[in-house]
Each structure stands twice: as structure tokens, then as C-alpha cells.
Amino acid sequence: MENLTTTSKAPVSTLRLKAHEQEKVLRLLEAEQASSKHASRRKSERFSFPEGVGVTARIAQPGGTSGHFVVRGLNLSEHGIGIIHGGYVHAGSKAVVTLVTADEERFSINGAVKRCEYVTNGVHFVGIAFEAPFDLEGFLGGISDDADPQGGAKLPTLGVRVQGRVLVFDDSHAARRLTAYLLNRIGATVVEATSLEEVRRELEQTSVDLMLCDVWFGHEALPGYIDRLRELGGADTPIVVLTGDERQATRDRVLQAGCVEVLTKPVAPAGFNECIARYLDPVPPGESSDKQREIVSEYWSDLAMRPLIVRFVRDLDALVQRLDADLVNLDSEPGRLGAYNACMLIGADAGAYGFPSIQSLGNTMCMLIDGGAEAAELQSQLVDLQARVQAACRGL
């Protein structure tokens, strides 16, 4: 076992993954915990760990091994915290967790390790229970993010409330459902469309303040349908793209086509809220209420998300079965097109719901099919994909 003893006063990090790799692990854990059978039995509400807040942990294990570590926060409640750490720690180990805000304000909480589970690549999930309830509402109410990158005032990470109408343009039912959920909970009114004809009909009845769309839409060339959206919605209506495609070339094409911003799936709720708040008007302070604040949740594991994730995983299982059938007919044009569309949809929706490993496999298979790969070349990816989807189903 790794010796986690540290003698330096400054905390050290034992996580060996790059920041973006750590983010993928965090999103994967969020999705798994949201679908856990224990989610409904938790005694307190969990929030995604606030952006802009650092966290360190002093851990004293049985036998005298102790250390002071920089860790990554997964979620936070008044009764405990979930973190990822680069080593194994024993259940029962005493811990002191320190939360550090962007303004260098520090909050230290005594607790004990309740569980430690290996995740991947040396990363462990550690759950720490606090000895006494932490004033979470007061802590979250005082947190602000860094300045808006466009030069505006600071935007709150939590409690974002906006007003306005948003058109969600996507042919994926699961993607529209999730996006509508994220928008509704911060106050936006949602209009959905699955085709340019539906967009036209909706916009003939009422205007919108913002449009959200996928980067990929059937055989429609991206610049073509973005131009059509701008024509229907008006040149002044901003368009934000949500995509599971991480390639810089895709991002450049989207921005060149006239979109104002690109959000890459999976999108953290706080980042999504901040983006929307840049293009919609805030709710005046006098119109906010405590009830509205309760509706706003900055974490994937809330009970309102569970039915959405359950339906998504079940739909995904059926989609993978159809993909298996399409791969049998990969030598035909309809079979190849069906398989390509299925992989594209799997990658996009898995990214939206926080399953980065499934998202990556879907995107990889899509690129292989597009490159002319034969069915035999895709079998190992399909087997891996089926195993991951089955694991997600077992977690429901």
C-alpha cells in the first residue's frame, strides 16, 4: 500500500491525472451516484462541489499514517463531503476537511472517513462524514465565481435565476429532456423543436431570447442550418451549441458559423448556468424567493434527476441493441448509416447525462464507421460498449 504520510505543512496532491481527466472521473462518479439505489435514502441533499472552491484534507489513519492533501471535491452536503484522492484510506480514519473560497476564506470541518472505493487510474472515491452538521446554506450563499470572461461582473455559481424563452433544437429526445430540465430549474421557459420546420412554426408564434442546438443534425451541413436558424430567429438572437465533439476543428467551425459559444458535453451544471446567464436577463432580486432557491440544485444526484437518468439508460440499452443489428448489415448503405446515426446519438446523449466512458466509445465507433471500418473491426468496441451500458443498467 502507498505510504500517505506527509511532513510538509503545505498540502500535496496524490492525484496523477491531468485536470481534464479528473473532470471526466468526477462526471462519471456523479452519474453513478445519481442512479444509485441508495439515492432516495440519503438523509441530506447533496450538491455538486462548487466551482472556484478549493478543498484540502488532513487524514490520520489507524496506525499513525497521516498526511495533508489537496483533493478534488465531488459533492457536498451539510453532513459530509465526497472527494477523489490518489490513494487508499481506511474507513474510520479521522479527517479535517478545509474548504477554501476564491477570496481565501477558510472553513475547516472535523469528520471521519466512511468509505473508500477504487475508481480508475489510481483514483479513489472517499466519503467523509462530518462530526456535526455544516452550515451549507450559509456557505453556498456566499460563493461567487471568477469574473465573467467577457469582462462583466461576477456571476454566482449557485442560485442563478433567469427569465426569458429558450428554443432547444435537437432531434434527440433524451438531449432535449435533459436540456429542458436544466433550463427550467433556473427559471427559463423552454420551446422544443426537432426540425427546422418545427423551428419555423414555433418562431412564427413567438420570439425567443436564446437558441440551443446540437452541432450535428443528420445530413444537414452545420453552416447551412446555423444560417437557417439565424434567419428564422433573427440575427440578434444568440445561438449556443451543445456537443459531445471535443475536437478544436469542430469548435472553430461552430464559431465561424456565427454561434456565440460552444459547450462540450458533459457540461457541469454550474458552467451551464453561467453560460445561460450571459444571454438571458436575471430575475430581479425582489422577485426571487426561498422556494425558488430550493428548486435550483447544482448537483446531478438530486431526486429530480433520477427519473431522467433511469429513462435515459433504458433508452440507451435499446439503442445499443439496435446498433448491434445495424452492424450485421454494415456492408449495406442503410446499415452503415443506421450504425453511424446510432453511435452519434449514443455519444451525444451519454455526454449530456455524464457517462464519459460511453460517450468516448460512441464517438470512437462513429469515427471508425465514417472511415470505412468493417463490422469485424468494431466488435471489440461494441462488446465494451455493451458491458458499460449493462453496468449502468445494474446501477438503476
mmCIF file of N, CA, C and O in Angstrom, residues 123 171 205 312 353 360:
data_model
loop_
_atom_site.group_PDB
_atom_site.id
_atom_site.type_symbol
_atom_site.label_atom_id
_atom_site.label_comp_id
_atom_site.label_asym_id
_atom_site.label_seq_id
_atom_site.Cartn_x
_atom_site.Cartn_y
_atom_site.Cartn_z
ATOM 1 N N VAL A 123 -7.140 6.534 -8.891
ATOM 2 C CA VAL A 123 -8.070 7.450 -8.234
ATOM 3 C C VAL A 123 -9.007 6.668 -7.317
ATOM 4 O O VAL A 123 -9.542 5.617 -7.693
ATOM 5 N N ASP A 171 -32.658 16.686 -32.334
ATOM 6 C CA ASP A 171 -33.502 15.556 -32.726
ATOM 7 C C ASP A 171 -33.437 14.411 -31.726
ATOM 8 O O ASP A 171 -34.096 13.391 -31.901
ATOM 9 N N GLN A 205 -45.023 31.853 -34.000
ATOM 10 C CA GLN A 205 -45.976 32.135 -32.927
ATOM 11 C C GLN A 205 -45.390 33.060 -31.860
ATOM 12 O O GLN A 205 -46.105 33.878 -31.287
ATOM 13 N N PHE A 312 -33.100 7.524 -19.520
ATOM 14 C CA PHE A 312 -32.018 7.613 -20.496
ATOM 15 C C PHE A 312 -31.278 6.280 -20.621
ATOM 16 O O PHE A 312 -31.035 5.792 -21.722
ATOM 17 N N TYR A 353 -25.603 13.205 -20.198
ATOM 18 C CA TYR A 353 -26.011 12.638 -18.923
ATOM 19 C C TYR A 353 -24.836 12.265 -18.026
ATOM 20 O O TYR A 353 -25.026 11.681 -16.966
ATOM 21 N N SER A 360 -17.232 8.395 -25.051
ATOM 22 C CA SER A 360 -15.988 8.211 -25.797
ATOM 23 C C SER A 360 -16.092 7.034 -26.761
ATOM 24 O O SER A 360 -15.657 7.109 -27.916
#
